[in-house]
Coordinates of C-alpha atoms in Angstrom, one line a residue:
X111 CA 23.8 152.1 48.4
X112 CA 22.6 152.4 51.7
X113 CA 21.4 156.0 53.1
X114 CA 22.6 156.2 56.4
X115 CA 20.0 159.2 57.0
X116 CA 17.2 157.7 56.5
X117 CA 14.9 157.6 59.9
X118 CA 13.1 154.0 58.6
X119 CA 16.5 152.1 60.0
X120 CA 19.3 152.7 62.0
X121 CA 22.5 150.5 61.7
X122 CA 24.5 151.2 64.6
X123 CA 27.9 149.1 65.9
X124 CA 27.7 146.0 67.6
X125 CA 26.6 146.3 71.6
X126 CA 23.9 149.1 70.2
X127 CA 20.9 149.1 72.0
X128 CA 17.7 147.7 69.9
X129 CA 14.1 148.6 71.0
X130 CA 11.3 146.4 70.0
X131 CA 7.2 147.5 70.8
X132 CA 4.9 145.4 71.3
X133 CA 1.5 146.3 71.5
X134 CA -1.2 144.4 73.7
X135 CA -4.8 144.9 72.6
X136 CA -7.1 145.1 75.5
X137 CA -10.4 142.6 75.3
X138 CA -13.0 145.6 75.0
X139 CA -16.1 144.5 77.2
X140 CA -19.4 146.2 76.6
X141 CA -21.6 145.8 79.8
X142 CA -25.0 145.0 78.8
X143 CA -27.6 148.0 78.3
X144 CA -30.9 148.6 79.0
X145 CA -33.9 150.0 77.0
X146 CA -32.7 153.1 78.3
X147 CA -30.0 154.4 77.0
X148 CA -26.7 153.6 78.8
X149 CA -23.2 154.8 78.3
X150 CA -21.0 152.1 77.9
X151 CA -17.5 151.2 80.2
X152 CA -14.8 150.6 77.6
X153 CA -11.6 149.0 79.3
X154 CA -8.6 149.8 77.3
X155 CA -5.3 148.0 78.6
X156 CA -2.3 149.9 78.8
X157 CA 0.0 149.5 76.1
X158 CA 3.2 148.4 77.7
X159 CA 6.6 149.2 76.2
X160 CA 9.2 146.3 77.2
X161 CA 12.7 147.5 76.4
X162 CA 14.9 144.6 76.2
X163 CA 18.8 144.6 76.4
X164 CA 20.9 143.3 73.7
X165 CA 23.2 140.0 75.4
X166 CA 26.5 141.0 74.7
X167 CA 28.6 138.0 74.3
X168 CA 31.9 139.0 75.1
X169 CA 35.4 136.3 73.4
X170 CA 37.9 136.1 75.9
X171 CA 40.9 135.1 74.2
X172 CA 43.1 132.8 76.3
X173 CA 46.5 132.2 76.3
X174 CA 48.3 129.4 77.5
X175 CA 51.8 129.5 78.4
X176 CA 53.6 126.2 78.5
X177 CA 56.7 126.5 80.9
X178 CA 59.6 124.5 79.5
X179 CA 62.1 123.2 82.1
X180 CA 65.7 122.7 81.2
X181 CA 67.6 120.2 82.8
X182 CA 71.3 120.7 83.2
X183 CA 73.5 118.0 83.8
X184 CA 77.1 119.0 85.3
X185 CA 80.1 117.9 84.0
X186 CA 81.8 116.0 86.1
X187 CA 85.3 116.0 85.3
X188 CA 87.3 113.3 87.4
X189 CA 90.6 113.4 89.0
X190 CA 93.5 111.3 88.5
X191 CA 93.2 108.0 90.1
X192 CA 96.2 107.0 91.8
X193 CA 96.4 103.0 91.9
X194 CA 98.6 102.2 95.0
X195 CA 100.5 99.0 95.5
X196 CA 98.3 95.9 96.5
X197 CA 100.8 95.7 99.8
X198 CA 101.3 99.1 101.4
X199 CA 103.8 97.4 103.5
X200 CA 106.8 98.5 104.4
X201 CA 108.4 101.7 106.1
X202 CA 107.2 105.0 105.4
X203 CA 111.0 106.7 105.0
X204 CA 111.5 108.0 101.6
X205 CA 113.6 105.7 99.2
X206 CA 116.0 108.3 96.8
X207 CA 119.0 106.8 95.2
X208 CA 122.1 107.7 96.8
X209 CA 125.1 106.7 94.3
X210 CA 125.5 104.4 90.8
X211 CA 124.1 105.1 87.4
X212 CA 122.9 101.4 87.0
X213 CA 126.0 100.9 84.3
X214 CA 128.8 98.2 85.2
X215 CA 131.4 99.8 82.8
X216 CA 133.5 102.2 85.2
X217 CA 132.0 105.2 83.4
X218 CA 132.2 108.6 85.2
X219 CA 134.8 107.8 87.9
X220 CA 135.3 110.3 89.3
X221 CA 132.7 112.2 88.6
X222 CA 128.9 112.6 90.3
X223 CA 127.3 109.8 92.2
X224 CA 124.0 110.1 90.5
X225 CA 125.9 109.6 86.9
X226 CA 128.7 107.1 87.9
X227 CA 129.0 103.6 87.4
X228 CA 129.9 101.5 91.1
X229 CA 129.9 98.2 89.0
X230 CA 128.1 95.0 89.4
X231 CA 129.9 93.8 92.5
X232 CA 129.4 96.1 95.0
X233 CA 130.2 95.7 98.6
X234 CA 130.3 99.0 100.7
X235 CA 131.1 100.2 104.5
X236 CA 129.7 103.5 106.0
X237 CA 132.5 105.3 107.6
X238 CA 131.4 107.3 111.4
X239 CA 132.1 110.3 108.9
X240 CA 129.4 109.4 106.6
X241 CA 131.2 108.8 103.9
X242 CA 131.2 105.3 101.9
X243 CA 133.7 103.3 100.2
X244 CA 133.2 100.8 97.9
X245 CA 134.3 98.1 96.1
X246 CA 133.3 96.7 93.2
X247 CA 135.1 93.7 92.6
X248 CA 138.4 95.2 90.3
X249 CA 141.1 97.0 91.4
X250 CA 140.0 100.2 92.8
X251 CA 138.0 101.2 96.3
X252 CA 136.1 104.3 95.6
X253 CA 134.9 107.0 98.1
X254 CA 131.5 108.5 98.0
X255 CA 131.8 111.6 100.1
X256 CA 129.5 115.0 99.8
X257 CA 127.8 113.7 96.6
X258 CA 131.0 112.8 94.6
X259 CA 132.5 110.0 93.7
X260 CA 136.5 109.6 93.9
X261 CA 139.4 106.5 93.6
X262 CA 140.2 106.3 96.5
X263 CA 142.9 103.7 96.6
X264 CA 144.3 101.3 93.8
X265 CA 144.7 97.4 94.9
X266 CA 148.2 95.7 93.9
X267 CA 147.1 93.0 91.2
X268 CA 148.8 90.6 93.2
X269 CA 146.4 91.3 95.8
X270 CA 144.1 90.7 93.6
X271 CA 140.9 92.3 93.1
X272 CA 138.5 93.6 96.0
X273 CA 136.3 91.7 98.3
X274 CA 134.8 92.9 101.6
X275 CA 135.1 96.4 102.8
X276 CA 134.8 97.3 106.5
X277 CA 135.8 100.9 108.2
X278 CA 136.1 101.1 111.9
X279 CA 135.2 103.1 115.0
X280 CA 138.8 105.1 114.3
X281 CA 137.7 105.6 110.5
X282 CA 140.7 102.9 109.0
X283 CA 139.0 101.0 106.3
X284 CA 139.7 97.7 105.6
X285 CA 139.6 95.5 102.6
X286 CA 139.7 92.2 101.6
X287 CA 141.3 91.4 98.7
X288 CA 142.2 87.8 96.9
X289 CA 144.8 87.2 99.2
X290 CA 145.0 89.8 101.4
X291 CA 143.6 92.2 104.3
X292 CA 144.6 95.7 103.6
X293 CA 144.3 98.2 105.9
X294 CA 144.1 101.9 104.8
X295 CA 144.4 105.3 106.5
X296 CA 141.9 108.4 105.7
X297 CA 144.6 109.4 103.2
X298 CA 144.6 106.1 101.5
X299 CA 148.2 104.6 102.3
X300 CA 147.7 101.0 102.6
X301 CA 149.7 98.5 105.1
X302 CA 148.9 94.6 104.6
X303 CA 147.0 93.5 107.5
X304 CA 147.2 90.0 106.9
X305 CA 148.7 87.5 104.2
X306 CA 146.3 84.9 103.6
X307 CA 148.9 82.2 102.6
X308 CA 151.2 83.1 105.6
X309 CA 147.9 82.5 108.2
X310 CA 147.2 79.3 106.4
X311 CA 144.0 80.4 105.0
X312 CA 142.8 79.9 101.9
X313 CA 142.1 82.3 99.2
X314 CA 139.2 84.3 97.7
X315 CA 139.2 86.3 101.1
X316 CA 135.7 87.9 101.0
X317 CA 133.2 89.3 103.3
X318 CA 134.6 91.3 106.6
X319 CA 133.4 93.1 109.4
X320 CA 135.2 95.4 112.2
X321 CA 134.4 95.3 115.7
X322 CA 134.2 97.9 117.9
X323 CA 137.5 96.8 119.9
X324 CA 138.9 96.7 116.4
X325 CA 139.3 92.9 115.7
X326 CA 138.6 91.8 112.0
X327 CA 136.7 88.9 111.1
X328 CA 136.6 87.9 107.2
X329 CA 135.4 85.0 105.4
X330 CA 137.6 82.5 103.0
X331 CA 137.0 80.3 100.5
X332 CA 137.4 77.7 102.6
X333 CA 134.2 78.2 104.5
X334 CA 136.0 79.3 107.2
X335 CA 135.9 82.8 109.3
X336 CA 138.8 84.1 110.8
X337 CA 139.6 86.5 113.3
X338 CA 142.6 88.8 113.5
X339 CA 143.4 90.5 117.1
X340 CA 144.5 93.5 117.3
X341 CA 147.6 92.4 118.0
X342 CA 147.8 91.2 114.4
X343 CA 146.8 87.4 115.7
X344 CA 144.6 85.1 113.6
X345 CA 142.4 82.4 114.7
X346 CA 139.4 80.3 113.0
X347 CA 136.7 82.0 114.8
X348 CA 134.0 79.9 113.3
X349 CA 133.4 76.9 110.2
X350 CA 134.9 73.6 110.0
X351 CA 136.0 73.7 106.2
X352 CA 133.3 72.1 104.9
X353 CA 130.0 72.6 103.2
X354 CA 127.5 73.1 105.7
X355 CA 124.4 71.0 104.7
X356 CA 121.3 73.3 102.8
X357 CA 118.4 74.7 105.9
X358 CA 120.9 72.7 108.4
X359 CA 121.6 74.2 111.8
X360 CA 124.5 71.2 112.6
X361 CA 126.3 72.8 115.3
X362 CA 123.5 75.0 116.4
X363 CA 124.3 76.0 120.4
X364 CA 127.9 74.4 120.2
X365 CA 131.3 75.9 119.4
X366 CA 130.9 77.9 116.5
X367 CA 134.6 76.0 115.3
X368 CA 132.6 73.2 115.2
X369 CA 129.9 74.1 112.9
X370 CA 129.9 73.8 108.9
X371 CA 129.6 77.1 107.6
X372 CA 127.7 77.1 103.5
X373 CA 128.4 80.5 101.7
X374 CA 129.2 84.0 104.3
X375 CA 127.7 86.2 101.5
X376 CA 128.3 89.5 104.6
X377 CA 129.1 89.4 108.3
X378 CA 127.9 92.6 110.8
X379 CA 128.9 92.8 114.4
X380 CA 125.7 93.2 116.9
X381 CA 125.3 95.6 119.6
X382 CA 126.0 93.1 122.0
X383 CA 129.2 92.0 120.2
X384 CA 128.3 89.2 118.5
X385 CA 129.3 88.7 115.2
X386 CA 126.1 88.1 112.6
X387 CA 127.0 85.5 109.4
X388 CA 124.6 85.8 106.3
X389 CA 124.7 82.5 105.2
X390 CA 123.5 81.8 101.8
X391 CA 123.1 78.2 101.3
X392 CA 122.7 77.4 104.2
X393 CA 119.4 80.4 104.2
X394 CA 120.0 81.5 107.7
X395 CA 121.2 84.2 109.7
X396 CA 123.4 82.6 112.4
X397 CA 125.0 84.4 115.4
X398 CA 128.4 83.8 117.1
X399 CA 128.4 85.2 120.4
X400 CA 131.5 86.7 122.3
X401 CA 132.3 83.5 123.9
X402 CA 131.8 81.3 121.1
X403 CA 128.6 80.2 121.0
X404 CA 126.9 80.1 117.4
X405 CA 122.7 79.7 116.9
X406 CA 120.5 80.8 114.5
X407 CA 118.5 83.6 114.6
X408 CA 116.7 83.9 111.4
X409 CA 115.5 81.1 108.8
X410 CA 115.2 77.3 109.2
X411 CA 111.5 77.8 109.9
X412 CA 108.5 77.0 107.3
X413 CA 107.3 80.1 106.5
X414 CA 108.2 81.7 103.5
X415 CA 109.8 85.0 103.1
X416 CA 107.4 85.3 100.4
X417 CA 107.2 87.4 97.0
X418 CA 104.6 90.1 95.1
X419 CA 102.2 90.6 97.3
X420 CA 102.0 87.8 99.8
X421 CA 105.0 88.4 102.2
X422 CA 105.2 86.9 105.6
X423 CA 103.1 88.7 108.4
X424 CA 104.7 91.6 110.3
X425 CA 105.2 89.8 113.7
X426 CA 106.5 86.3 112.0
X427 CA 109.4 84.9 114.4
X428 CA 112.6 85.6 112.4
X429 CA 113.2 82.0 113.5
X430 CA 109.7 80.6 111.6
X431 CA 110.6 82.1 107.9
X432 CA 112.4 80.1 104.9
X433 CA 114.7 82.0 103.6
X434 CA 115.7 82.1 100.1
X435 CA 119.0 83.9 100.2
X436 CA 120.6 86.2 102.2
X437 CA 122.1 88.4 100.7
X438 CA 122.8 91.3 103.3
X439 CA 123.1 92.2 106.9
X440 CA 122.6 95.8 108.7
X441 CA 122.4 96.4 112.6
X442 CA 120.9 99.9 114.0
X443 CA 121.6 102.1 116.6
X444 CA 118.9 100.5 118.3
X445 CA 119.8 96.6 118.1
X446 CA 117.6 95.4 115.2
X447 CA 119.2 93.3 112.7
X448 CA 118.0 93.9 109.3
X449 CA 118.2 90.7 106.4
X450 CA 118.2 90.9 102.6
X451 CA 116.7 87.9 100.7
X452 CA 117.9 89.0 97.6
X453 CA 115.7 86.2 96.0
X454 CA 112.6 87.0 97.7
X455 CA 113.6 90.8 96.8
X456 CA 112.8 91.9 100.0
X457 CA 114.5 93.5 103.5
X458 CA 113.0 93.0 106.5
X459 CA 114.0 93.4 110.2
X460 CA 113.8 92.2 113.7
X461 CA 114.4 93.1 117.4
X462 CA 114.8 91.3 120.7
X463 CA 111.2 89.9 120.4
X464 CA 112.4 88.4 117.4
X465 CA 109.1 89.2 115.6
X466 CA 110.0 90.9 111.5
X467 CA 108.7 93.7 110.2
X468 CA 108.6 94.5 106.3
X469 CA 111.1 97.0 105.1
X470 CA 110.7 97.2 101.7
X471 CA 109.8 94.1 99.2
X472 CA 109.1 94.3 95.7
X473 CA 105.2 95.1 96.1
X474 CA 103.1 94.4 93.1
X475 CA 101.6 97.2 91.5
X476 CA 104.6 99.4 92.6
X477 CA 107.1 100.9 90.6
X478 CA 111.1 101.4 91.5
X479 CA 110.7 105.6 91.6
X480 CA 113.1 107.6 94.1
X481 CA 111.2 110.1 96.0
X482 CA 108.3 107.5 97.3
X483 CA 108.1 105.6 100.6
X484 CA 109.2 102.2 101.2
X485 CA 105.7 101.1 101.3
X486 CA 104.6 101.8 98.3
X487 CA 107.5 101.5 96.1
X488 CA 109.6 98.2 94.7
X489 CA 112.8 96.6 95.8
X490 CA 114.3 94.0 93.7
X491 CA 117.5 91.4 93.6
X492 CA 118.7 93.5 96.8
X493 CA 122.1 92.7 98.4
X494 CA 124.3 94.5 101.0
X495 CA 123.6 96.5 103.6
X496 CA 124.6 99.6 105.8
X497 CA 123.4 101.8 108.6
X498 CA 125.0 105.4 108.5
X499 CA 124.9 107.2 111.7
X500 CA 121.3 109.2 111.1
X501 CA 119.8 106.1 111.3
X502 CA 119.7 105.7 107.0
X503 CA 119.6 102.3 105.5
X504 CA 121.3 101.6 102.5
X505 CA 121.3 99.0 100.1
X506 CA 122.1 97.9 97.1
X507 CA 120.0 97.2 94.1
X508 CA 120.7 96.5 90.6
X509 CA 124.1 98.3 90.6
X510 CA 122.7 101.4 92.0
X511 CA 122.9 102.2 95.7
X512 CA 120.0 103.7 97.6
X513 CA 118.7 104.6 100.9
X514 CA 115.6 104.5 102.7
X515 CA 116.0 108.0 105.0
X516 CA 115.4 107.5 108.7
X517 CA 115.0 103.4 108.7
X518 CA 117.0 102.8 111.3
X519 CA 116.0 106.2 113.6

């Protein structure tokens, strides 16, 4: 046991101070003496007292701090691609469907446009009014007027069943039937216009068109188009009766009587008065001017209409294309002529210049959805055509009619 009182040792905390003496012993030097007696010098040295410091060593603790970093990678969350067609060609007017379910049974007549069937055989007429009438190759001629469809009229069967349908300046509305041209009023009372038999014309009376003087041209079986006055006269206005020979243009700046006609598939009258065949196997658009004249003024050229995505170039000479088959005709208030090649599914149009312009086509990557534009949506086996009086195209496609809003404007 250890007396902490004890003055021998002290035990004191570490950084206590510690002395330590040292002593130094002076050399004592004695002088020399002599025989008489001498005190002696005695040197002492100093005794000298170093006091020495204890070395504190002092532990400094260190603390390293390693800074993490965190990396955050966002989430990128990507939007929905849209893929658009490989050919954004074509006019920018919305397409909607204007009338036909897509049936061919004669379901819901009369009833709405959007859920009624127009049949597989449609030919149609805008009237100044708007409205449309159409036949669909039976007995009736239906009306498509503020978003309805109606019967409008009932063909005799010994008419036979409807052709062509045209509607003049005056809003009568004409149809070709088997074997006759029957004129109807707004209200739908019908008068035979002409008897096919009695004018020496064969049957299977089908395309027609109106001018604005009110003369009626149709086409016959017979290859043939006549012309009825308004004075109830008919004349051959154009064909020989035969088969005009496929991509020929026989009779081409001659008397339109003297040229072969192939197939009239629809005839339109031009803003100059000149009345537009589409001929289909014969793939042209020819044009019989007021005083006789016929030439052609689309197809017989080398370039094809085209399909998918490789379509002729805007600015092609109507003239320059190969056409497939036409299948419709339209003129504008402007003067251009719009085409159908219902084979190369596609519509395109033309001016003075005589260069085309894509309308719609059936664009690869597209789909057929009302409510897009023309350019970026499909068209596909199209056929007849019509301008209304704002300037809308219609057309028809797979039993459904549709529109292209502001085509023509």
């Amino acid at each position: 046991m250890i007396d902490l009182g004890r003055k021998h040792s002290s035990f004191k905390s570490v950084g206590a101070r510690m002395r330590v003496s040292a002593a130094v012993v002076a050399m004592v030097v004695i002088a020399g003496c002599s025989s008489s007696s001498a005190t002696p010098t005695t040197t002492v040295a100093a005794t000298t007292t170093t006091t020495v410091a204890p070395s504190t060593t002092t532990t400094v603790a260190t603390t390293s701090t390693i800074a993490t970093t965190t990396t955050v990678v966002p989430t990128t969350t990507s939007a929905p691609t849209t893929v658009a067609p490989k050919t954004a060609r074509g006019l920018a007017g919305t397409v909607s469907d204007f009338a036909g379910s897509g049936k061919t049974d004669g379901s819901g007549v009369p009833g709405p446009a959007a859920t009624a069937s127009i049949g597989p055989n449609v030919q149609f007429a805008v009237a100044p009014s708007g409205d449309l009438y159409v036949t669909t190759g039976g007995l009736q001629v239906l009306k498509i007027s503020g978003g309805q469809v109606t019967v409008f009229a009932q063909l005799d069967p010994p008419g036979g069943p409807g052709g062509g349908v045209a509607v003049a300046a005056d809003g009568s509305v004409f149809v070709a039937t088997s074997n006759t041209v029957v004129k109807f009023t707004a209200n739908g009372q019908g008068t035979v216009a002409l008897q096919a038999s009695a004018a020496g014309l064969s049957t299977s009376l089908g395309p027609i068109a109106v001018d604005a003087a009110g003369n009626i041209y149709v086409a016959d079986g017979s290859r043939r188009i006549t012309r009825i006055a308004t004075d109830g006269t008919a004349s051959v206005f154009a064909g020989t009766g035969t088969q005009a020979p496929a991509d020929s243009a026989v009779g081409d700046g001659g008397p339109a009587t003297a040229s072969p006609l192939g197939a009239p598939t629809q005839l339109a009258v031009d803003s100059g008065g000149g009345l537009l065949i589409a001929d289909a196997s014969a793939h042209r658009v020819r044009r019989v001017a007021p005083d006789g004249t016929i030439t052609t003024i689309a197809g017989g050229g080398t370039t094809v209409v085209g399909a998918s995505e490789k379509y002729a170039p805007d600015g092609t000479l109507s003239t320059d294309l190969q056409l497939a088959g036409v299948t419709g005709l339209a003129v504008d208030g402007k003067g251009r002529i719009y085409v159908a090649d219902g084979q190369s599914h596609a519509i395109f149009r033309f001016g003075a210049s005589g260069g085309i312009e894509l309308v719609i086509a059936d664009q690869q990557g597209a789909t057929e959805t009302a409510g897009s534009a023309a350019n970026q949506t499909r068209a596909t086996n199209v056929g007849p055509l019509a301008i209304d009086a704002q300037g809308n195209l219609l057309y028809v496609q797979s039993s459904v009619l549709r529109e292209i809003v502001g085509a023509g404007a």
